Short mmCIF file of C-alpha atoms and ligand atoms in Angstrom, two decimals:
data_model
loop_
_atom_site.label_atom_id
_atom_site.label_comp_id
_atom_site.label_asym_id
_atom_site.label_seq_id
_atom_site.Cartn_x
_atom_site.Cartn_y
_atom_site.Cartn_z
CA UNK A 1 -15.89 41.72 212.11
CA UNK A 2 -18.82 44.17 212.07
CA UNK A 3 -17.12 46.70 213.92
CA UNK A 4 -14.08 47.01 211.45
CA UNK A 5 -16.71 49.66 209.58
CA UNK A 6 -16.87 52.06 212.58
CA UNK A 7 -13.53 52.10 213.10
CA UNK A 8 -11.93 55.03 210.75
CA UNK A 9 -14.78 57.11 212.60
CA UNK A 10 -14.25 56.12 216.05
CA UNK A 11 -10.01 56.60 215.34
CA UNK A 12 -11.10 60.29 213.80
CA UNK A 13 -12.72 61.12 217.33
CA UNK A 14 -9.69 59.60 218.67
CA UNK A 15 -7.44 62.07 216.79
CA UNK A 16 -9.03 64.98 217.91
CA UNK A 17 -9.25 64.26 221.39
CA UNK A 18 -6.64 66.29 223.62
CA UNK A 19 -6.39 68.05 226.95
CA UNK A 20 -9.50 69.43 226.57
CA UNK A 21 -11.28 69.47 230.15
CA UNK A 22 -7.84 70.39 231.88
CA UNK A 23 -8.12 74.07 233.29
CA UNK A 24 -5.84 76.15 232.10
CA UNK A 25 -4.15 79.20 233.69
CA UNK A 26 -5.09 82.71 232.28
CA UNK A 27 -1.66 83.94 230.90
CA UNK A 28 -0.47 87.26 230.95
CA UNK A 29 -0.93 87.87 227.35
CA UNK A 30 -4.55 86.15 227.37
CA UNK A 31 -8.09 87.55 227.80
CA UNK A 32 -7.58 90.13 230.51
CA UNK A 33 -5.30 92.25 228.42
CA UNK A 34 -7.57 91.63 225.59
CA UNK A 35 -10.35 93.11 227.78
CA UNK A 36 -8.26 96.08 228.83
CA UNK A 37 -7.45 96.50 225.27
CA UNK A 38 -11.23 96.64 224.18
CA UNK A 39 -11.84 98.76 227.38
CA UNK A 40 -9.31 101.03 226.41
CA UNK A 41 -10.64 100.63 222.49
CA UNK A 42 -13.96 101.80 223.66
CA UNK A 43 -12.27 105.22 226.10
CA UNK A 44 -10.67 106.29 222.87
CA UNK A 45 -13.96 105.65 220.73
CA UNK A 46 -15.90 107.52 223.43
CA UNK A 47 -13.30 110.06 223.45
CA UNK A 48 -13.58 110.82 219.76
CA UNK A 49 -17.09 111.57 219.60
CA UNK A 50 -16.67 114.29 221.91
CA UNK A 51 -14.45 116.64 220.88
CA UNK A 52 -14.18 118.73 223.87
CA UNK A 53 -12.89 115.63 225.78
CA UNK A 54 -10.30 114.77 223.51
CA UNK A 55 -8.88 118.26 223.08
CA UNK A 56 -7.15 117.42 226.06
CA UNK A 57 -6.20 113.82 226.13
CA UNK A 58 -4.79 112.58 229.53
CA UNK A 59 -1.71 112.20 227.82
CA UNK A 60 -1.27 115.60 226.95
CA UNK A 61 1.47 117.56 228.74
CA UNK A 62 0.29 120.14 230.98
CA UNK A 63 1.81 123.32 228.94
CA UNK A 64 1.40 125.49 231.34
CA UNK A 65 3.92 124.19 233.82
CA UNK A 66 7.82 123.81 232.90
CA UNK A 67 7.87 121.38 235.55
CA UNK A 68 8.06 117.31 234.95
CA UNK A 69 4.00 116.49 234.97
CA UNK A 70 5.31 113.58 237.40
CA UNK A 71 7.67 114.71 240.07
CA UNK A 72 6.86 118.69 239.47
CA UNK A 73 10.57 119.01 240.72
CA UNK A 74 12.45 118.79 238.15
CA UNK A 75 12.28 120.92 234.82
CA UNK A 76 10.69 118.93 231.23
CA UNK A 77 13.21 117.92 229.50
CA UNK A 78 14.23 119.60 226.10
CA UNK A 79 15.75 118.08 223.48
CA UNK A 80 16.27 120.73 221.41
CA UNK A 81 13.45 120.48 218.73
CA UNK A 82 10.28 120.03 221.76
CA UNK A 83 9.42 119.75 225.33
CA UNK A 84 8.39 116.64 226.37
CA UNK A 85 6.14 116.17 229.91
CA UNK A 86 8.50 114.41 232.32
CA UNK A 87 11.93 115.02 233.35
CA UNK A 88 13.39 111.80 232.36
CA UNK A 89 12.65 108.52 231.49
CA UNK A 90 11.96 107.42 235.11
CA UNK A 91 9.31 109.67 235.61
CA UNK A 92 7.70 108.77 232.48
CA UNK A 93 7.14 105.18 233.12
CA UNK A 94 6.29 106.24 237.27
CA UNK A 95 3.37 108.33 235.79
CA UNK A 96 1.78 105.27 234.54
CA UNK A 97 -0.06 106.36 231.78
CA UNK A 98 -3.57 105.10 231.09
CA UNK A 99 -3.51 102.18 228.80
CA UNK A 100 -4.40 103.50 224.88
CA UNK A 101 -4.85 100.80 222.22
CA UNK A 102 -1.87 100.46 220.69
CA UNK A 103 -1.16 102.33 217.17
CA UNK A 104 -1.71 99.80 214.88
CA UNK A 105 -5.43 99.84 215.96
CA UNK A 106 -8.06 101.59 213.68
CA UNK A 107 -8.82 104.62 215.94
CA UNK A 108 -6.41 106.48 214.15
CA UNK A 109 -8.62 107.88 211.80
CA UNK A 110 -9.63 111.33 212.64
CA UNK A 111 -7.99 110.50 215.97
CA UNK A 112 -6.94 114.33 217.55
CA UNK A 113 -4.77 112.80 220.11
CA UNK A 114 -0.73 112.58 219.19
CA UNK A 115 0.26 108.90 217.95
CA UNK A 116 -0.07 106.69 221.32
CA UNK A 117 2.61 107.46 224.41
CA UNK A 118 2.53 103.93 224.68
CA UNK A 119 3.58 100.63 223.78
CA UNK A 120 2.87 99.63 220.40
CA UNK A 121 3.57 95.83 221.97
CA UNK A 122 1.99 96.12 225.27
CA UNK A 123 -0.17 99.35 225.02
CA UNK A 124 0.33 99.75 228.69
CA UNK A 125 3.76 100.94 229.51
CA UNK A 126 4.76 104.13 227.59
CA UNK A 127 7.23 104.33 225.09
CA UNK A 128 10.86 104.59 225.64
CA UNK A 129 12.29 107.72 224.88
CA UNK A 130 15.94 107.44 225.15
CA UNK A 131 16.40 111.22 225.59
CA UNK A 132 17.08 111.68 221.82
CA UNK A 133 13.82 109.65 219.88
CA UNK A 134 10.71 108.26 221.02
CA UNK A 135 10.80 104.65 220.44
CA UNK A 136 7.86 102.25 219.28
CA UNK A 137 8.26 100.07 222.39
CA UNK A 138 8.31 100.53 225.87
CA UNK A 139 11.37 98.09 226.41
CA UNK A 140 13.47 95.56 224.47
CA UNK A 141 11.44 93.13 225.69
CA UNK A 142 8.31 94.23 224.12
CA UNK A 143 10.21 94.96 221.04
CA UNK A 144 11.30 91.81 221.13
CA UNK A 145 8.18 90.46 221.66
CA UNK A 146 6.57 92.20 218.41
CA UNK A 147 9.09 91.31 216.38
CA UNK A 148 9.09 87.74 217.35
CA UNK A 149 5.22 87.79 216.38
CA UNK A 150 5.46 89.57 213.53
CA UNK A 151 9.37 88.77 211.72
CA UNK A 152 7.57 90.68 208.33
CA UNK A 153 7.33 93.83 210.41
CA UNK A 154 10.86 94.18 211.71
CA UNK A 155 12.37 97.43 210.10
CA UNK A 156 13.60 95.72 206.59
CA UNK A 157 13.76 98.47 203.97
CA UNK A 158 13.50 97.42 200.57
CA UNK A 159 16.62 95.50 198.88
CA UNK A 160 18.19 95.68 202.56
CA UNK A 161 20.11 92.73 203.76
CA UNK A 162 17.97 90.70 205.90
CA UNK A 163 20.15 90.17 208.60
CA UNK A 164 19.63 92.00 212.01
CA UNK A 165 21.25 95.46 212.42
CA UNK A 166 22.62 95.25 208.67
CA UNK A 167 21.96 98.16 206.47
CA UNK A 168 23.75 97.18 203.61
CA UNK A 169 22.29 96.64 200.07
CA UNK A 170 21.11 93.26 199.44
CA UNK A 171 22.71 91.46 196.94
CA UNK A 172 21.67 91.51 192.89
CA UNK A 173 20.78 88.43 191.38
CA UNK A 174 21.52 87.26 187.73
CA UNK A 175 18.46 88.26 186.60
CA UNK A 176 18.40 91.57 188.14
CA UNK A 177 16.12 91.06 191.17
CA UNK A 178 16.90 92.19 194.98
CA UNK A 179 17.96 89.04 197.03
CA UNK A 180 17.89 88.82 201.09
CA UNK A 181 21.11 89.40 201.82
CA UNK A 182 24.75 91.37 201.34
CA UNK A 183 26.73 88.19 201.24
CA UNK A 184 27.48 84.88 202.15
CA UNK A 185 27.56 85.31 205.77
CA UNK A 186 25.01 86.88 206.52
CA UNK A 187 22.97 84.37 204.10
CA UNK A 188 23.98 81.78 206.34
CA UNK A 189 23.13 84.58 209.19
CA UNK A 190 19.72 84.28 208.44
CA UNK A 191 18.79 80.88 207.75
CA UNK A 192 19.97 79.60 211.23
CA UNK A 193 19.01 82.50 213.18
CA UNK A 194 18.13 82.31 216.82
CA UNK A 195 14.10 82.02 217.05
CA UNK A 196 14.29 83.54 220.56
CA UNK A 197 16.34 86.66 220.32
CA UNK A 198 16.34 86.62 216.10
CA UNK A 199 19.77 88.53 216.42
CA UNK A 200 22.58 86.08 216.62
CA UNK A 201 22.75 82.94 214.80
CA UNK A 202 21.60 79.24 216.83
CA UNK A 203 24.08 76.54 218.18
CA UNK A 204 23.65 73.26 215.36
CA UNK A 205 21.74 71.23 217.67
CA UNK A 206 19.51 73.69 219.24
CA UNK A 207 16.87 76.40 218.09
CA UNK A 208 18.56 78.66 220.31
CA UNK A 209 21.59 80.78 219.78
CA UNK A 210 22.29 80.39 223.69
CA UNK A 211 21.54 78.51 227.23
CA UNK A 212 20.16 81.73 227.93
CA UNK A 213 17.93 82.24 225.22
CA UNK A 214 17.20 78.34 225.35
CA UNK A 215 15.77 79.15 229.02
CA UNK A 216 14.08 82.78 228.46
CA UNK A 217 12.11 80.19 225.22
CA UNK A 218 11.73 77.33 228.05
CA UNK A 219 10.49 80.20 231.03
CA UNK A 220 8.20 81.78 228.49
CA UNK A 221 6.34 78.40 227.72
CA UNK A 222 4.06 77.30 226.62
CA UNK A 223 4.16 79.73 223.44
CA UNK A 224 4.61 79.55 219.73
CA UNK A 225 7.78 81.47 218.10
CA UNK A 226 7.78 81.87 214.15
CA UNK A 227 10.20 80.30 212.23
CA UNK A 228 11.39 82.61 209.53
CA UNK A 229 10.72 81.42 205.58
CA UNK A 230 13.99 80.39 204.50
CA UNK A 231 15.10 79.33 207.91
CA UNK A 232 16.53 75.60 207.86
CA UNK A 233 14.49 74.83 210.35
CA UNK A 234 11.13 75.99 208.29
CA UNK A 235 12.98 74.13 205.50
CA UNK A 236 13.56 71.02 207.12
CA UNK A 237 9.89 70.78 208.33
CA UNK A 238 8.51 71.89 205.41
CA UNK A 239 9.96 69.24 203.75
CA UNK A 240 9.29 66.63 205.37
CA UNK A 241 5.55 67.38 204.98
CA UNK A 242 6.30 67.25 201.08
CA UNK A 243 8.68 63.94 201.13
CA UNK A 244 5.56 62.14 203.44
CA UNK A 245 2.99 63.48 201.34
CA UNK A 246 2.14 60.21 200.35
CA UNK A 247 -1.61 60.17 198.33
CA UNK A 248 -1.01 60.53 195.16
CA UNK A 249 -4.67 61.20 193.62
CA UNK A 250 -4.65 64.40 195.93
CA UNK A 251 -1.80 67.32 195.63
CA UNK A 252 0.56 68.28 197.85
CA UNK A 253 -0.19 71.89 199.61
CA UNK A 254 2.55 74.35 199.76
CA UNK A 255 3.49 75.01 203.54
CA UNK A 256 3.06 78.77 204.05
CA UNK A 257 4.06 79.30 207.88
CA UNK A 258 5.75 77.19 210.63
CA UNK A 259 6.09 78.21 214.54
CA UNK A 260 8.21 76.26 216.58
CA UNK A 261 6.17 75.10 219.75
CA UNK A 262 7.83 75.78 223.25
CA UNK A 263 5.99 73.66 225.92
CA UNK A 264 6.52 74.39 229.54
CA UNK A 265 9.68 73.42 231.39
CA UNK A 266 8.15 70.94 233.40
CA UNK A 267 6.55 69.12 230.76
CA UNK A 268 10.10 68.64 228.57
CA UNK A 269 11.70 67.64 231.73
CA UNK A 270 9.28 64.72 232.31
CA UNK A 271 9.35 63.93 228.02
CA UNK A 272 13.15 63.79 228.43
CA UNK A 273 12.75 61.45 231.73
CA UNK A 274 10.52 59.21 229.71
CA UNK A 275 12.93 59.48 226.89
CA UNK A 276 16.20 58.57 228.83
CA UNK A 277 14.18 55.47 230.40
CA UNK A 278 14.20 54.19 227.15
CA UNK A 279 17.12 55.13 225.25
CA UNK A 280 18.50 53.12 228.41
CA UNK A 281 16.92 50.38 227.91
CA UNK A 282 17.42 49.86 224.25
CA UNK A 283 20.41 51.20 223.13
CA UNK A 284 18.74 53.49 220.54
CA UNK A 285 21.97 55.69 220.27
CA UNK A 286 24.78 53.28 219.75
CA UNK A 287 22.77 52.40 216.20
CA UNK A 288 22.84 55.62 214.98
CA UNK A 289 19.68 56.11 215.94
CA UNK A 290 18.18 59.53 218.27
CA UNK A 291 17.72 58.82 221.90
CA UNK A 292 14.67 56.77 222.63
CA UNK A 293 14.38 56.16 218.75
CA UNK A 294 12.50 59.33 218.66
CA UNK A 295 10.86 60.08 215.62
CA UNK A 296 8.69 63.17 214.22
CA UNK A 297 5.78 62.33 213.73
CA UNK A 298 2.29 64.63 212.14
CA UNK A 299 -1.24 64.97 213.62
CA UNK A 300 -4.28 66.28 212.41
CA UNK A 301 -6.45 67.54 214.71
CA UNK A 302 -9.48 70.44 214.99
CA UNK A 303 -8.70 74.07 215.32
CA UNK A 304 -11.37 76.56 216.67
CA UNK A 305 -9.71 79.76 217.00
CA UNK A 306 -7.26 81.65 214.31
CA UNK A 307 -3.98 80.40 215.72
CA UNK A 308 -1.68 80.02 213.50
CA UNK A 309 -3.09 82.35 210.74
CA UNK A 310 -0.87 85.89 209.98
CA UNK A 311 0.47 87.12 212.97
CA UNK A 312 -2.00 84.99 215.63
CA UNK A 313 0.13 83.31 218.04
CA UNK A 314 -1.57 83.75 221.32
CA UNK A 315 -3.52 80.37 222.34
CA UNK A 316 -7.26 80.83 222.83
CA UNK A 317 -8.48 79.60 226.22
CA UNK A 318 -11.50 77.39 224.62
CA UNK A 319 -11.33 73.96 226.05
CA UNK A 320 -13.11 72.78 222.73
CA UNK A 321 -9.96 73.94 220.35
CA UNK A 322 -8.43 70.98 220.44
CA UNK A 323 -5.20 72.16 218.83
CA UNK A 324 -4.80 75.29 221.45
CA UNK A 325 -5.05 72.51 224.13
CA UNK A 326 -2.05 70.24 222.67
CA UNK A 327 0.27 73.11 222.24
CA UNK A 328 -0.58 74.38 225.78
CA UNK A 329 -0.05 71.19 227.63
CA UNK A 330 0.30 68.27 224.99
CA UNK A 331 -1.47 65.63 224.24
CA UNK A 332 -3.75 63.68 227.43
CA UNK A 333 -4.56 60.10 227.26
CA UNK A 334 -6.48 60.37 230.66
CA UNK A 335 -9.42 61.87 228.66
CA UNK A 336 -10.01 58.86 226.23
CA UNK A 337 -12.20 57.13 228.73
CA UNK A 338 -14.28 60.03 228.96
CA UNK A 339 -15.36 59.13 225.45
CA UNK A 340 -17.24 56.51 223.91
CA UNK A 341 -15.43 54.50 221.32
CA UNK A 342 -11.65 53.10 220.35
CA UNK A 343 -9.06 53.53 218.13
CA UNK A 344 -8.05 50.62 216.37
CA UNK A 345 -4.89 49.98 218.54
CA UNK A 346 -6.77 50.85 221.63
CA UNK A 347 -6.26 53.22 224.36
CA UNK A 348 -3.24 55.34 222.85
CA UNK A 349 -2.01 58.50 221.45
CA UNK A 350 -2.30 58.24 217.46
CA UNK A 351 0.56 60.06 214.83
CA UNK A 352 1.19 59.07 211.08
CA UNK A 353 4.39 59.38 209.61
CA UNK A 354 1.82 60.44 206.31
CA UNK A 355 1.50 64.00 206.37
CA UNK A 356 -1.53 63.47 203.66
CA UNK A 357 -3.24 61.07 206.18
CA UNK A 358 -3.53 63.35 209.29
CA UNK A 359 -4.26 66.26 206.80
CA UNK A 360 -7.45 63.98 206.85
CA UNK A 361 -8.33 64.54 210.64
CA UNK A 362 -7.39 68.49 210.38
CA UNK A 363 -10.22 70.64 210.20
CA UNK A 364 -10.63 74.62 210.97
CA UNK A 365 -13.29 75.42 212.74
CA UNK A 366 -12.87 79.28 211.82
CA UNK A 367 -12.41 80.80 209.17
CA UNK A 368 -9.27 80.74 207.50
CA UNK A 369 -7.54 80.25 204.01
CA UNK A 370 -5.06 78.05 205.70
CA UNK A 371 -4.97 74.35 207.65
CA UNK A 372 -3.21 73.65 210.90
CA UNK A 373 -0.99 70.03 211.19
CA UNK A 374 1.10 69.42 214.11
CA UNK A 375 4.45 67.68 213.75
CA UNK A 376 5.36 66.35 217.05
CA UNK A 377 8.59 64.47 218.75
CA UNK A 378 7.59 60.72 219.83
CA UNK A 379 9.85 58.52 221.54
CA UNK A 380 9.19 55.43 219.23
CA UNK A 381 11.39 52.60 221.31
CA UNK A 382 10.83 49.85 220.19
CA UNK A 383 7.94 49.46 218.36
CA UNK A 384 5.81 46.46 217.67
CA UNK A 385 4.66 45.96 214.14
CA UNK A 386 0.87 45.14 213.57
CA UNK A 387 -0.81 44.95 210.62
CA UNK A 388 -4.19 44.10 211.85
CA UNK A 389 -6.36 45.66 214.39
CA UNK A 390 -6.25 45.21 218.47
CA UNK A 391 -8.48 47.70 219.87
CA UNK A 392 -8.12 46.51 223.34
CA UNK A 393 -4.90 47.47 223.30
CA UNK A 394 -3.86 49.70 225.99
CA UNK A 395 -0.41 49.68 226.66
CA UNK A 396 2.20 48.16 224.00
CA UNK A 397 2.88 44.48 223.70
CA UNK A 398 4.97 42.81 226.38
CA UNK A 399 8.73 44.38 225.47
CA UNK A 400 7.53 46.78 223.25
CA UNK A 401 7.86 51.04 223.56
CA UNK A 402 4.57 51.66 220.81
CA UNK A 403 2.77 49.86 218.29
CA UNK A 404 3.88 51.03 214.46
CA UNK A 405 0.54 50.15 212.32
CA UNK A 406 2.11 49.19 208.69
CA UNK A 407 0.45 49.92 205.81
CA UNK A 408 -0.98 46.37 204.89
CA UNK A 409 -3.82 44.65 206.34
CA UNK A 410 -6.99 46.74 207.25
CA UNK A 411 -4.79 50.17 206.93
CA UNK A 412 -4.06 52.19 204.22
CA UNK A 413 -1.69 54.30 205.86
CA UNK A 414 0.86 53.77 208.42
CA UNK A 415 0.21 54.80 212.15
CA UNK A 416 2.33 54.75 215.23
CA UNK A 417 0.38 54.77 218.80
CA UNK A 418 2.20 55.60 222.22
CA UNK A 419 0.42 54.55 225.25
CA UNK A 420 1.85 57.18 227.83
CA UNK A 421 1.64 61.20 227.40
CA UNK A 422 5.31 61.22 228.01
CA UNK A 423 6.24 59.97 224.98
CA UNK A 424 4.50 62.54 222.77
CA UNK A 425 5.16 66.29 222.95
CA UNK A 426 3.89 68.71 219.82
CA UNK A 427 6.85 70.13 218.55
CA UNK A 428 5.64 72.06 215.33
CA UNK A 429 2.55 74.16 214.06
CA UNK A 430 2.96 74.27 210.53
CA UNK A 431 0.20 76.34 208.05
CA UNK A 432 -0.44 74.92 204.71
CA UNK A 433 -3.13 76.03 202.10
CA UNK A 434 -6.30 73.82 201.76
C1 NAG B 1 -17.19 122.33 222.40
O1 NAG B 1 -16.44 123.51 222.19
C2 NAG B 1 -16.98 124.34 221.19
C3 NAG B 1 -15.97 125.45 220.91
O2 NAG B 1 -15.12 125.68 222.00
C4 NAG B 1 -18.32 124.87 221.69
O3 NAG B 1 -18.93 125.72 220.73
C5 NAG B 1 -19.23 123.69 221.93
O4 NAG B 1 -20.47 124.10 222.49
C6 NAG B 1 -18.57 122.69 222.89
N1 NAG B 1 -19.36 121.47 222.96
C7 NAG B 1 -19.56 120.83 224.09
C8 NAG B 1 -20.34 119.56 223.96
O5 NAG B 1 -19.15 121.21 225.16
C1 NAG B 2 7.01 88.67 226.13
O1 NAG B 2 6.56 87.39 225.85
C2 NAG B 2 6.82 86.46 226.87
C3 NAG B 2 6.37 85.12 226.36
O2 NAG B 2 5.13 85.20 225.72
C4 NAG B 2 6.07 86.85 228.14
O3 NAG B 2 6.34 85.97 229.19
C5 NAG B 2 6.53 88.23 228.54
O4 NAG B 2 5.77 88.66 229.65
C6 NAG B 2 6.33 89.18 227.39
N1 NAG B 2 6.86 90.47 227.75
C7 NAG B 2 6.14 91.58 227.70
C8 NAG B 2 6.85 92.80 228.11
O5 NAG B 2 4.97 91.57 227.35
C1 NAG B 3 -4.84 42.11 221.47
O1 NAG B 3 -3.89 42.46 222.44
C2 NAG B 3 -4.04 41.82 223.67
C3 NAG B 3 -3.07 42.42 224.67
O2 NAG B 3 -1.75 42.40 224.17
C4 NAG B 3 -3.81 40.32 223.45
O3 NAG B 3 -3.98 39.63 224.67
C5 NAG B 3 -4.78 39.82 222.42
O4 NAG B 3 -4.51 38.48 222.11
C6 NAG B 3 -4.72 40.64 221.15
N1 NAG B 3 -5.78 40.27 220.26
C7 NAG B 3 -5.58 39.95 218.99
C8 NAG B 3 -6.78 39.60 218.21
O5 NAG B 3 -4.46 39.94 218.48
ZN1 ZN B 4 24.17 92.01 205.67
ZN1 ZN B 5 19.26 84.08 220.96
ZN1 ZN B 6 -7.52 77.88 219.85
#
């Protein structure tokens, strides 16, 4: 049939279609404190060209009183070596400081004010002092925080064990070089550590070392946590892209980061509803199978923003980057009507089990020396096996969960289609080179 030539085309717009007219809540962590951070960017700029206004930075400490610049009750406190401008920690975090960009920023040059008071996470709160040091953060939170956005910046000295709060030496390879880690343990440590908390190793069937750090991931959705390198879980995933790598005229990238995807609580609850429905019907378990015959499953779609790239794991709010939009609130199959066109199996949510096949439908619209693939959970069921095209499809044949497209007939490449969001959640951003 005539339209068989259109097809790949209309199945690429297909693949890159996601939640992309939904509305999305500003988060905390999203433009507004990227405004306040180039306000504050520009005060400090400002500041610098006039050296009679910075002389006395509003941080400063007013020297001339011995009282706490907050309360004005109590004396500074001393710790022996300086005076520092509040009483107590209390008072420093009442006096809510003006927000500073934090230190990492490039006002540093020639800056005449002291290294920021505050938070080198948050820039907002100041930094703890815990009546001994000044710390980098304002709270283990934000620490936390960094670190979890940055593992390559937690303090690490060279041929240091890798595992958290261990200051032993590293252990020596054969051939003389510095491994990760003091021993066995902490090895082992390391490569299952919690991806929430990064401090105590996770449960086996969870990313989580706890319930509590399970909900504190689940309450802090939807967000992206990196997975260490060398992590069985960055392991596992990254080898799955290699094992389904499957075109052998074009060579297989090396995977250079993975994040693990948290989506809301409300959406898992309603993917593990969905999933339950059908492990229920079909038994999926007692073969040895997962519950619901779910599967993991890639998908190539378009990126706008740098997500993804070193250190960028905040989600843009553009309703056009399709890959911000499926991590924020999945995939939407409410929006395929609002485009012309079908995929070859209809009205449905596509995935290939071919990692080289939906490296076809990624595509950066940034710049950046690395692609974005999603690897994402789909309750397979029971799937019906078609070999030639139905694109009036738009649910799965009569006792069928999904529709697995075999490689055979018009396709090249495998495909498996779901016909309800609940059976699809993104599970995976994983970074490979071009
Ligand atoms: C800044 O201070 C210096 C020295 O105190 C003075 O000579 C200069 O005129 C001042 N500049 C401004 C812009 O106030
Ligand atoms: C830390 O990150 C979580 C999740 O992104 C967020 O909910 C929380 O507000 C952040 N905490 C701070 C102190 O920024
Ligand atoms: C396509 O699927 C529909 C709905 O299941 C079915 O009625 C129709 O016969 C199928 N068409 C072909 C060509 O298989
Ligand atoms: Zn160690
Ligand atoms: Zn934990
Ligand atoms: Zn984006």
């Amino acid at each position: 049939m005539s339209m068989a030539s259109t097809l790949p085309i209309a199945l690429s717009l297909f693949q890159t279609l996601a939640a992309a007219s939904v509305n999305f809540p500003s988060t905390a962590n999203g433009p507004r404190s990227t405004a306040s951070a180039a306000a504050a960017a520009a005060a400090a700029t400002s500041a610098n060209t006039n050296a009679n206004v910075s002389a006395s930075p509003p941080t400063s400490s007013n020297v001339n009183s011995i009282m706490c610049d907050n309360c004005q009750v109590r004396p500074k406190y001393n710790d022996g070596t300086r005076v520092h401008p509040f009483c107590s920690k209390g008072c420093a975090s009442q006096a809510k400081l003006p927000a500073q960009p934090p230190s990492s920023g490039n006002n540093n040059n020639n800056n005449p004010l002291p290294k920021s008071a505050n938070c080198d996470f948050c820039g907002v709160r100041p930094k703890h002092f815990d009546g001994k040091r000044t710390h980098p953060f304002c709270s283990k939170a934000c620490s936390k925080n960094a670190s979890a956005q940055n593992p390559q910046l937690k303090p690490n000295a060279k041929g240091l064990c890798h595992a958290p709060g261990c200051t032993k030496p590293a252990h020596t390879n054969s051939d003389g070089s510095s491994g990760s880690y003091c021993s066995l343990a902490h090895k082992t440590l390391g490569e299952t550590i919690c991806l929430m908390c990064k401090q105590a190793a996770k449960l086996p069937q969870s990313h989580f070392c706890s319930s509590k750090c399970a909900d504190d991931a689940e309450k802090s959705g939807p967000m992206l946590l990196e997975v260490p390198v060398g992590h069985v879980t960055f392991k596992s995933v990254a080898d799955q892209f290699k094992a389904s790598w499957r075109h052998t005229n074009k060579y297989c990238p090396p995977v250079r980061r993975v994040y693990k995807i948290v989506s809301t609580q409300a959406s898992m609850t309603s993917y593990k509803a969905y999933q339950a429905t059908v492990e229920k019907a079909g038994n999926f378990a007692s073969t040895g199978r997962s519950a619901g015959n779910e599967n993991r499953r890639w998908h190539g779609t378009k990126r706008e923003c740098n997500i993804g790239d070193k250190g960028q794991t905040q989600l843009c709010q553009s309703t056009k980057c399709s890959l911000c939009c499926i991590i924020k609130s999945s995939f939407d199959i409410s929006l395929w009507g609002t485009k012309t066109g079908w995929g070859r199996f209809g009205k449905g949510l596509y995935t290939s089990s071919t990692s080289s096949k939906s490296n076809d439908y990624s595509h950066n619209d940034c710049s950046s020396n690395l692609k974005a693939i999603l690897l994402n959970k789909v309750i397979v069921g029971r799937g019906c096996k078609l070999t030639h095209d139905n694109t009036s499809l738009t649910a799965p044949p009569t006792g069928y969960d999904s529709v697995l497209a075999e490689k055979g007939g018009s396709l090249n490449y495998d495909e498996l289609v779901v016909y309800t969001n609940d059976a699809i959640r993104p599970s995976f951003l994983v970074m490979y080179e071009p």
